[in-house]
Tab-separated table of C-alpha atoms and ligand atoms in Angstrom:
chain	number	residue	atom	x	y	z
A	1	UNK	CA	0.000	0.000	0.000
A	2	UNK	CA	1.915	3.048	-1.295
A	3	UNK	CA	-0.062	5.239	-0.731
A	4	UNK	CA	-0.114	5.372	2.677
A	5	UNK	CA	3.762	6.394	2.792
A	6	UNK	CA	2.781	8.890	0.133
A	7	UNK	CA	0.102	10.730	2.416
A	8	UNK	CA	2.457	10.907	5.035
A	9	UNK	CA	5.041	12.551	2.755
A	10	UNK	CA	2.111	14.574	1.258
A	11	UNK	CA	0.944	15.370	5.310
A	12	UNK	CA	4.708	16.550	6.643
A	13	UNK	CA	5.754	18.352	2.436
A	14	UNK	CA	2.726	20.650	3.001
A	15	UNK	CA	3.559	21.129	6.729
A	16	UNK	CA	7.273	22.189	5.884
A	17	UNK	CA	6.693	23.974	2.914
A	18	UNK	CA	5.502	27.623	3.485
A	19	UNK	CA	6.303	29.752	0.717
A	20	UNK	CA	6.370	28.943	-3.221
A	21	UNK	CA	9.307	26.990	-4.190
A	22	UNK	CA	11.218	28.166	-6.746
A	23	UNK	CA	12.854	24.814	-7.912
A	24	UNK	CA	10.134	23.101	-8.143
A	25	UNK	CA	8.083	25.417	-10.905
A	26	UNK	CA	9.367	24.024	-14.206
A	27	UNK	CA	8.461	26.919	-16.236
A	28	UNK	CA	7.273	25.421	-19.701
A	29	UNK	CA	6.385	26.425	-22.671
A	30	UNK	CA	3.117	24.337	-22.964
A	31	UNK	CA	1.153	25.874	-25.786
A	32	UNK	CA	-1.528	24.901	-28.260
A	33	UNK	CA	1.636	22.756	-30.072
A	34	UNK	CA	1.646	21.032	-26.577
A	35	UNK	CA	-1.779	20.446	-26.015
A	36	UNK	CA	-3.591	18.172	-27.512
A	37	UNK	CA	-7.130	20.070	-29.014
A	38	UNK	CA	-9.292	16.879	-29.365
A	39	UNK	CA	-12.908	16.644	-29.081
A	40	UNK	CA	-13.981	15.640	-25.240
A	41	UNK	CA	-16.914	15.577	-23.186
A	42	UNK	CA	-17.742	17.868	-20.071
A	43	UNK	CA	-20.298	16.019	-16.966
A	44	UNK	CA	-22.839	17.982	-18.603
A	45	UNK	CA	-22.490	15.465	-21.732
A	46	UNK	CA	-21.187	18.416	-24.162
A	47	UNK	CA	-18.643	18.308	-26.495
A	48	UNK	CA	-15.521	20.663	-26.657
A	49	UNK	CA	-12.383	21.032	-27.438
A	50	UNK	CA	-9.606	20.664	-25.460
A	51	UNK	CA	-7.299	23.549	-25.715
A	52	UNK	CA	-9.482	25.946	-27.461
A	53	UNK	CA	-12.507	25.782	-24.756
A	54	UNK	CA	-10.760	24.568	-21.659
A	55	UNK	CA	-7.015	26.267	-21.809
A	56	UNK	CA	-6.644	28.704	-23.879
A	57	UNK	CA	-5.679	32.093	-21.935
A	58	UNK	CA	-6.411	30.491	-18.800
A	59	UNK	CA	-5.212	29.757	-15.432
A	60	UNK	CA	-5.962	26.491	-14.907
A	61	UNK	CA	-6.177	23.729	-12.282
A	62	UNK	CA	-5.831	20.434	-13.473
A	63	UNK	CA	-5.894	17.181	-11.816
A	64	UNK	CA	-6.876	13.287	-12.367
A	65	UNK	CA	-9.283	11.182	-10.804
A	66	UNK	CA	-11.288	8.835	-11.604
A	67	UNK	CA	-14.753	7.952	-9.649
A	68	UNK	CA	-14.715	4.631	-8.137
A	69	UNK	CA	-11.496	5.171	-6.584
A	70	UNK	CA	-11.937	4.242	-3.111
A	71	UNK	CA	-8.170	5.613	-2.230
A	72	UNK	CA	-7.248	8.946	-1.273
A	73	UNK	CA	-8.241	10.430	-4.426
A	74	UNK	CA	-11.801	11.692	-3.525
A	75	UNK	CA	-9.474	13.596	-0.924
A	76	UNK	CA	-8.015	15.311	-4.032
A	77	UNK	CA	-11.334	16.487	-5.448
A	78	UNK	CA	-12.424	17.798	-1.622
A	79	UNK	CA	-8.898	19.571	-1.011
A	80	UNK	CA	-8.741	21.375	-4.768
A	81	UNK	CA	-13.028	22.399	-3.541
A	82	UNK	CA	-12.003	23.603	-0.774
A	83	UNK	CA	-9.612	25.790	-2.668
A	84	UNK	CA	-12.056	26.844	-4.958
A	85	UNK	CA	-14.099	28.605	-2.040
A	86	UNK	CA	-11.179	29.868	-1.006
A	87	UNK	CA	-10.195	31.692	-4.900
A	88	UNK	CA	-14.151	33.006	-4.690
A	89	UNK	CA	-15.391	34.665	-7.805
A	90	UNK	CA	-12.183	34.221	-9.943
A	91	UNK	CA	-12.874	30.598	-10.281
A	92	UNK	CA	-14.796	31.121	-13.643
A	93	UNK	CA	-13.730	34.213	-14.622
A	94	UNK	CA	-10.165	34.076	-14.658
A	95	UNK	CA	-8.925	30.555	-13.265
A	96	UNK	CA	-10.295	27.184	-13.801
A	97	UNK	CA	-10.736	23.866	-12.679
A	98	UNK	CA	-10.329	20.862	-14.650
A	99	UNK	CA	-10.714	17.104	-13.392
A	100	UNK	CA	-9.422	14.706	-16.212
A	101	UNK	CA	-10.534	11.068	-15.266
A	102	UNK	CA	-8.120	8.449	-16.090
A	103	UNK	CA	-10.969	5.796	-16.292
A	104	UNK	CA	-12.821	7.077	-19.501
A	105	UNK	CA	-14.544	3.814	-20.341
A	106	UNK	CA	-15.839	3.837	-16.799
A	107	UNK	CA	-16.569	7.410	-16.090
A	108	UNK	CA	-19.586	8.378	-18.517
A	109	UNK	CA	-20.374	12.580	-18.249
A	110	UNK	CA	-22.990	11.059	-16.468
A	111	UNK	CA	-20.987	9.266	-13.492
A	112	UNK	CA	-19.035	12.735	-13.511
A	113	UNK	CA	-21.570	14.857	-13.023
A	114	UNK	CA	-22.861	12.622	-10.295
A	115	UNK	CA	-19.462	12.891	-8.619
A	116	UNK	CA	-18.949	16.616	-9.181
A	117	UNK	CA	-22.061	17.500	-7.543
A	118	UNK	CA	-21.188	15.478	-4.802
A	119	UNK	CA	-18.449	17.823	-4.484
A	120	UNK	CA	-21.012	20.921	-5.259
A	121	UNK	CA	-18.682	22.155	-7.848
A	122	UNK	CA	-19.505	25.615	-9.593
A	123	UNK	CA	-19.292	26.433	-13.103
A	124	UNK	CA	-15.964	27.320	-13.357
A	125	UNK	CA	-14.909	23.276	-12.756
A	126	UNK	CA	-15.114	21.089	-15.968
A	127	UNK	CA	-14.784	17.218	-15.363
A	128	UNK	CA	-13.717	15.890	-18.939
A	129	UNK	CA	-13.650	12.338	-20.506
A	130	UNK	CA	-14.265	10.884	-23.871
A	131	UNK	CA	-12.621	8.498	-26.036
A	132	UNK	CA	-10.126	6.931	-24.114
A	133	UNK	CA	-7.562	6.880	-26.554
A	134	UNK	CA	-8.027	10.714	-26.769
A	135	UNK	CA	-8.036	11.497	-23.051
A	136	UNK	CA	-4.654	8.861	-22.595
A	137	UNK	CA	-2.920	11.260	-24.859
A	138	UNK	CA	-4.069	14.707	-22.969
A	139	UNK	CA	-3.564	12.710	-19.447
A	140	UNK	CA	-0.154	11.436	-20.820
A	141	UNK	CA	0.764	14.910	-22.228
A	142	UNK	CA	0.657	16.290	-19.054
A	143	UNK	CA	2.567	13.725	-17.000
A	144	UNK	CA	-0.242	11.344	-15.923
A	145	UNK	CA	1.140	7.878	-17.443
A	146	UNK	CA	0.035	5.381	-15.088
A	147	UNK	CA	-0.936	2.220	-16.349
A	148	UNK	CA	-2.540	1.154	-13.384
A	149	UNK	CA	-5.106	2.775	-12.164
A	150	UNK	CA	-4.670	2.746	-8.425
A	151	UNK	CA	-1.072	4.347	-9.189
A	152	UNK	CA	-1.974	7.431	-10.419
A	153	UNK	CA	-0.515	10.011	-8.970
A	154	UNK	CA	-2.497	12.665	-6.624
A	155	UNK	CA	-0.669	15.389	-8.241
A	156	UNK	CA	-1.749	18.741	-9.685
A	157	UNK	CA	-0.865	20.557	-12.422
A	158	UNK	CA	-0.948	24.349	-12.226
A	159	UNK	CA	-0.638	26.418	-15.282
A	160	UNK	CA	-1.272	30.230	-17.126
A	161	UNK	CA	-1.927	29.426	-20.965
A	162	UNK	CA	-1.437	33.355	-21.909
A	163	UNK	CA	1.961	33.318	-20.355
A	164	UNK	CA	3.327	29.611	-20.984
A	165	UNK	CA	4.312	29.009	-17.037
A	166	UNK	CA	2.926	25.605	-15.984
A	167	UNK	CA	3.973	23.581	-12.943
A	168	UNK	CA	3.396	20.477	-10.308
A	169	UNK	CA	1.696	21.183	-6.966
A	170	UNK	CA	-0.053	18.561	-4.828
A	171	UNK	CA	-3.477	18.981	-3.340
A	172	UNK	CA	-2.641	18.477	-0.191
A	173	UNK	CA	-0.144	21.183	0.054
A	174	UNK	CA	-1.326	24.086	2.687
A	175	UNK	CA	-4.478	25.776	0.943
A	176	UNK	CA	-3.079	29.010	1.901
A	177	UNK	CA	-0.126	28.605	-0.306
A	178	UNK	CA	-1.852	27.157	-2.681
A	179	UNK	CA	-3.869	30.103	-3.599
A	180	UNK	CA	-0.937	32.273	-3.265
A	181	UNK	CA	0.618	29.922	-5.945
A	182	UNK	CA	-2.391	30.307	-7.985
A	183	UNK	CA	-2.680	33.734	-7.916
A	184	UNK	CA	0.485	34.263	-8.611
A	185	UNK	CA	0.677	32.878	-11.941
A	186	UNK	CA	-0.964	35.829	-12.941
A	187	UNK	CA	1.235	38.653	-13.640
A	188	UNK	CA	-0.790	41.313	-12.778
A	189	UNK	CA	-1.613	40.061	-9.498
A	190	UNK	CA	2.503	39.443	-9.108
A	191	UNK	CA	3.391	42.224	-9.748
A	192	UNK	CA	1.062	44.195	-7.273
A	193	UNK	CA	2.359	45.697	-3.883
A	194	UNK	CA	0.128	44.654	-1.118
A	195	UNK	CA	1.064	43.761	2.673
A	196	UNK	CA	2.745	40.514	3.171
A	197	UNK	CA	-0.329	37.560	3.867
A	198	UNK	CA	0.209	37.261	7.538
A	199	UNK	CA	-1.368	33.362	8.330
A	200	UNK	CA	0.393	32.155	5.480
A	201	UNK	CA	0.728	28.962	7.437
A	202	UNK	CA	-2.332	28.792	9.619
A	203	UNK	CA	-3.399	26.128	7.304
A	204	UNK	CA	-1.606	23.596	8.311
A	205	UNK	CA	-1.290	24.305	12.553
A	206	UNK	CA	0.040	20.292	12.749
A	207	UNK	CA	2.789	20.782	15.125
A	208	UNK	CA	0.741	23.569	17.041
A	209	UNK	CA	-3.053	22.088	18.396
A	210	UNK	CA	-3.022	20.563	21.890
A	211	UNK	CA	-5.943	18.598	20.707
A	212	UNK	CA	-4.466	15.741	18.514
A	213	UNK	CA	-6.713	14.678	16.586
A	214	UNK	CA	-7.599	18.686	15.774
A	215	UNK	CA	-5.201	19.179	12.984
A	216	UNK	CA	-5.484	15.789	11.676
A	217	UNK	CA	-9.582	16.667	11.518
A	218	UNK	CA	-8.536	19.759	9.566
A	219	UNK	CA	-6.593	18.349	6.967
A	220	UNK	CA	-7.931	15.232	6.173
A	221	UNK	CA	-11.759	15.615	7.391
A	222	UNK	CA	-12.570	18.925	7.216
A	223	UNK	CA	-12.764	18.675	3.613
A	224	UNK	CA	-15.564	16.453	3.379
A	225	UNK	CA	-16.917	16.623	7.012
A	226	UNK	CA	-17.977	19.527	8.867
A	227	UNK	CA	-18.805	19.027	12.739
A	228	UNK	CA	-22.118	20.555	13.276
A	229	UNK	CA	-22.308	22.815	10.031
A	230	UNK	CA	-24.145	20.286	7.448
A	231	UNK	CA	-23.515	17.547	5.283
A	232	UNK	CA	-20.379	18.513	2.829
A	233	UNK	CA	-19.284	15.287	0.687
A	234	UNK	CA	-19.899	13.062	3.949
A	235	UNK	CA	-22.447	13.245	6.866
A	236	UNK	CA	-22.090	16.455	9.370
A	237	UNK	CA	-19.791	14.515	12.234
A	238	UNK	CA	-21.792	16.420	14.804
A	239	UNK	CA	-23.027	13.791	17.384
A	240	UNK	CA	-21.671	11.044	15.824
A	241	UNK	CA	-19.548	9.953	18.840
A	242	UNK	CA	-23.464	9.493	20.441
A	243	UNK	CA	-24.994	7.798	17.519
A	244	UNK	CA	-21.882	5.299	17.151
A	245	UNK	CA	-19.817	2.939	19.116
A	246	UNK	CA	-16.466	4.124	19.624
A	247	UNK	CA	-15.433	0.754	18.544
A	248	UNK	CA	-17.339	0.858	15.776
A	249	UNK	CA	-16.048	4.306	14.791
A	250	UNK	CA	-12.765	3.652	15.292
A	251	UNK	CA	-13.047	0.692	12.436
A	252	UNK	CA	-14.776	3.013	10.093
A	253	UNK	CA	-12.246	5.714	10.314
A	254	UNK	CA	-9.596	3.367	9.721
A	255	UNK	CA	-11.062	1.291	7.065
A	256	UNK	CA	-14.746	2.033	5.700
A	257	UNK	CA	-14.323	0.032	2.592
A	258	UNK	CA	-13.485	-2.867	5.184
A	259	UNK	CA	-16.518	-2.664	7.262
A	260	UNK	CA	-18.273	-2.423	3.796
A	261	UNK	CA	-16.881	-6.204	2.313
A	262	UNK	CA	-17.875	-7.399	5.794
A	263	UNK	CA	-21.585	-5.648	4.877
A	264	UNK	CA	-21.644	-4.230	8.332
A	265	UNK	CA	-25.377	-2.801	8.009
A	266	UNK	CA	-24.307	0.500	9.095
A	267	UNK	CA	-21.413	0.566	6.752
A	268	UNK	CA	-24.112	-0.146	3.739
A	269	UNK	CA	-26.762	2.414	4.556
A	270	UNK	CA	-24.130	4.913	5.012
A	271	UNK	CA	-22.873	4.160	1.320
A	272	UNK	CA	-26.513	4.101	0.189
A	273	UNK	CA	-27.977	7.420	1.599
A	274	UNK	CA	-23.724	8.639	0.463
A	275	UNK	CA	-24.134	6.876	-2.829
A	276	UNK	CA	-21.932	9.491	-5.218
A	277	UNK	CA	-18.392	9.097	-2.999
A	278	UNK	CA	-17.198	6.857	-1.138
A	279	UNK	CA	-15.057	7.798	2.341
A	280	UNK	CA	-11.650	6.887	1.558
A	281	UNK	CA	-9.194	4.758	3.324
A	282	UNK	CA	-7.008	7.142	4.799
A	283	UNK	CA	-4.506	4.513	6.246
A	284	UNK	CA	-4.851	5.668	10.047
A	285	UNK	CA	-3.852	3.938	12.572
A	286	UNK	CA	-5.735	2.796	15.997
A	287	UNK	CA	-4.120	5.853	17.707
A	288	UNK	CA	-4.786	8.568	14.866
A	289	UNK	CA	-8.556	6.880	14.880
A	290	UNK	CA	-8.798	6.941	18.520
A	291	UNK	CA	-7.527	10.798	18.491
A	292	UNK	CA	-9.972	11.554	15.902
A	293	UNK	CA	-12.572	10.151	18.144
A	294	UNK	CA	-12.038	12.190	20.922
A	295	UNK	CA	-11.730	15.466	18.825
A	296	UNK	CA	-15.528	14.427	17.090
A	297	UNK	CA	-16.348	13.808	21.169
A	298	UNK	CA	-15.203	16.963	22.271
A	299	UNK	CA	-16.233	19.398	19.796
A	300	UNK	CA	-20.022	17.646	20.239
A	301	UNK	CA	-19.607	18.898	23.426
A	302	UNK	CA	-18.501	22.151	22.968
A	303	UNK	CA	-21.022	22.609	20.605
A	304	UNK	CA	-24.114	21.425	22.919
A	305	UNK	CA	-22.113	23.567	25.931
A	306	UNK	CA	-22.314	26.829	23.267
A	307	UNK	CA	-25.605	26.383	22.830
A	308	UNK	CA	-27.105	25.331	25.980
A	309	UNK	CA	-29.224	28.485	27.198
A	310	UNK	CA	-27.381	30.592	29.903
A	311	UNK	CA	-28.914	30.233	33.265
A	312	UNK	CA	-31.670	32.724	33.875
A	313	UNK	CA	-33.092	33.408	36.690
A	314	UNK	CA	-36.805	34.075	36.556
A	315	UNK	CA	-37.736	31.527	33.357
A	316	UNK	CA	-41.373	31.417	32.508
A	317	UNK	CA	-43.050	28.384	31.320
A	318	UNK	CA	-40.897	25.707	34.161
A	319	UNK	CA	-38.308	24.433	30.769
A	320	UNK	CA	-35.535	25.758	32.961
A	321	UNK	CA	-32.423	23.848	31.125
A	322	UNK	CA	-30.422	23.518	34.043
A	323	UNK	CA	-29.839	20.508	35.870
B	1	HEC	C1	-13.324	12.302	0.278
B	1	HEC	C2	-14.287	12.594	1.284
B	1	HEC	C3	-14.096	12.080	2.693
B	1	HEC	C4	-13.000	12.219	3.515
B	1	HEC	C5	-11.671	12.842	3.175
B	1	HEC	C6	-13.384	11.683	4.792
B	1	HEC	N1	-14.656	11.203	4.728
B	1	HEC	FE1	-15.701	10.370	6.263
B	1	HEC	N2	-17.244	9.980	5.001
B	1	HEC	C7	-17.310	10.345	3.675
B	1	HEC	C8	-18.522	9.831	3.075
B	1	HEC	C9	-18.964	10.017	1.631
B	1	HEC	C10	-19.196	9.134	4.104
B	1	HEC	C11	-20.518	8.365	3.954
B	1	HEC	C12	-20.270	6.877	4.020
B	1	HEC	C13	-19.392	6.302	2.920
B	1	HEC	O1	-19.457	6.761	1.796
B	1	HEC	O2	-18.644	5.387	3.186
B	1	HEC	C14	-18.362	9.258	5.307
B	1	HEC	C15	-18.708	8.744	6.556
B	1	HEC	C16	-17.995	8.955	7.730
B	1	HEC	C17	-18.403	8.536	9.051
B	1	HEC	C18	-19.705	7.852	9.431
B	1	HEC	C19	-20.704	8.947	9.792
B	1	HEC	C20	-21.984	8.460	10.386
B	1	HEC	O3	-22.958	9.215	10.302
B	1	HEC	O4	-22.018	7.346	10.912
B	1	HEC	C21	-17.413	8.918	9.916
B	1	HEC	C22	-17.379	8.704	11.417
B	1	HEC	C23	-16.388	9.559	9.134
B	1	HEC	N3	-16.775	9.575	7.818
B	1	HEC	C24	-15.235	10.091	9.669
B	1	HEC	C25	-14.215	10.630	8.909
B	1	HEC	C26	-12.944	11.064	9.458
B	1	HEC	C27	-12.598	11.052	10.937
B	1	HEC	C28	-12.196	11.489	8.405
B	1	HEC	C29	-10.767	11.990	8.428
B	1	HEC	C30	-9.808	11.086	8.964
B	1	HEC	C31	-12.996	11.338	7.192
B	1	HEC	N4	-14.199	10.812	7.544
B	1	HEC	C32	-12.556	11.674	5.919
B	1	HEC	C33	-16.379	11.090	2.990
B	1	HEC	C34	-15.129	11.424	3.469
């Protein structure tokens, strides 16, 4: 299991890395000779083409997924969303998102558009598939050559048509930087003075939360879970920790697609009320799982303790709430 290494390595490069790294930006001059301009499909079934609809004089976000992974890909899709909020109204206007799958024959505009609203992606996100000869040559054109599909990488690809820069990022690098990054591969917005971002590395707090399990939450959850804010890509956590044994939820967090061969009957309704993405395996450990635990326990808590009504003294109506 690879990937498990490679989360880690993903987990403590975005912790170290604060600022944009030079050296890694491979500055190339990708044009419309580069890029292939076949015909492909968008999740809402149309047809365009590639470089003249999706890339030309764009910034553009561009990674590779495919929708019955059951990996730490979805975690790609959720990260790069969560950036999207975070870029606001440019996404569509000036920057882009584009999800190539690497499953074509699988992943029908259809199946995408299932997935993508899963995600609640806006308009300025286009999942793309087609033939599959056709999208192996785009995928392979940027650097996705994988034969095997539980090997592709969960890397990004980050690049400004109009001025030819294009480079590797990974999703789970600190969002913060990430739209610093992004933005900056516009030269206007380079070449601006403004104040120097002060939280540049709030983002990723790993080494700094007294609560274990907080930061792990944040970086891995958080973008599919919110405790006591909604449903995002997976149920709202809130209460959890009193609807589920802690055994129980310890098993899940470590391996849902487990308890789902084993057709635990909670595992199965789950996946059929969830039925668009599946909660990865993260490859967590007891301790991580039992950390996490205790962060979903506490912030329940907290939560119910905000919103319990302050004392007061003359109540009418005898539903006095303290006991
Ligand atoms: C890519 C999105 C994604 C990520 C990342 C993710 N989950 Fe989930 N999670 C889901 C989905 C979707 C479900 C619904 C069940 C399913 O599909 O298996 C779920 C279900 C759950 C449940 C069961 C909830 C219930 O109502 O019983 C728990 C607990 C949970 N996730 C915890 C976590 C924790 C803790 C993390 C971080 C370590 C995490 N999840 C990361 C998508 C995600």
């Amino acid at each position: 299991m690879r990937w498990i290494g490679m989360l880690a390595i993903a987990l403590l490069a975005a912790a170290a890395v604060v600022a944009p790294d030079a050296s890694q930006a491979q500055s190339r001059q990708w044009g419309e000779d580069y890029i292939p301009n076949l015909a492909v499909k968008t999740q809402h079934g149309k047809t365009v083409r590639f470089y003249d609809d999706l890339i030309k004089d764009k910034i553009v976000i561009i990674s590779f997924i495919y929708t019955s992974c059951t990996d730490i890909c979805p975690l790609t899709t959720a990260r790069l969303s969560q950036l999207e909020e975070r870029l606001g109204d440019l996404v569509g206007r000036e920057i882009f998102f584009i999800s190539m799958t690497v499953d074509p024959k699988r992943d029908t505009p259809e199946r995408l558009q299932q997935f993508s609203s899963a995600f609640t992606t806006g308009p300025g996100w286009t999942f793309v598939t087609g033939d599959p000869e056709d999208i192996r040559a785009i995928n392979y054109k940027f650097g996705e050559r994988s034969e095997i599909l539980s090997e592709h990488r969960n890397q990004i690809v980050l690049g400004n048509d109009a001025t030819g820069e294009w480079q590797r990022d990974s999703a789970f690098s600190d969002l913060n930087r990430l739209v610093m990054t992004v933005r900056s591969l516009d030269p206007k917005w380079r070449d601006q003075v403004r104040p120097p971002a002060v939280d540049l590395g709030s983002d990723t707090g790993l080494a700094m939360s007294d609560q274990p399990g907080q930061a792990l939450f944040k970086k891995i959850c958080a973008p599919c879970h919110t405790i006591g804010v909604g449903d995002r890509v997976g149920p709202d956590l809130r209460d959890v920790t009193a609807r589920r044994e802690r055994s129980w939820l310890s098993a899940f967090i470590q391996n849902p697609a487990k308890l789902r061969a084993l057709r635990d009957p909670a595992a199965i309704a789950l996946a059929e009320k969830y039925p668009a993405v599946r909660m990865p395996v993260l490859g967590l450990g007891q301790q991580d799982a039992a950390d996490l635990v205790s962060y979903l326990a506490a912030e329940t808590t907290r939560l119910r303790e905000d919103q319990a009504p302050m004392p007061v003294k003359h109540q009418k109506g005898g539903h006095a709430h303290h006991h």
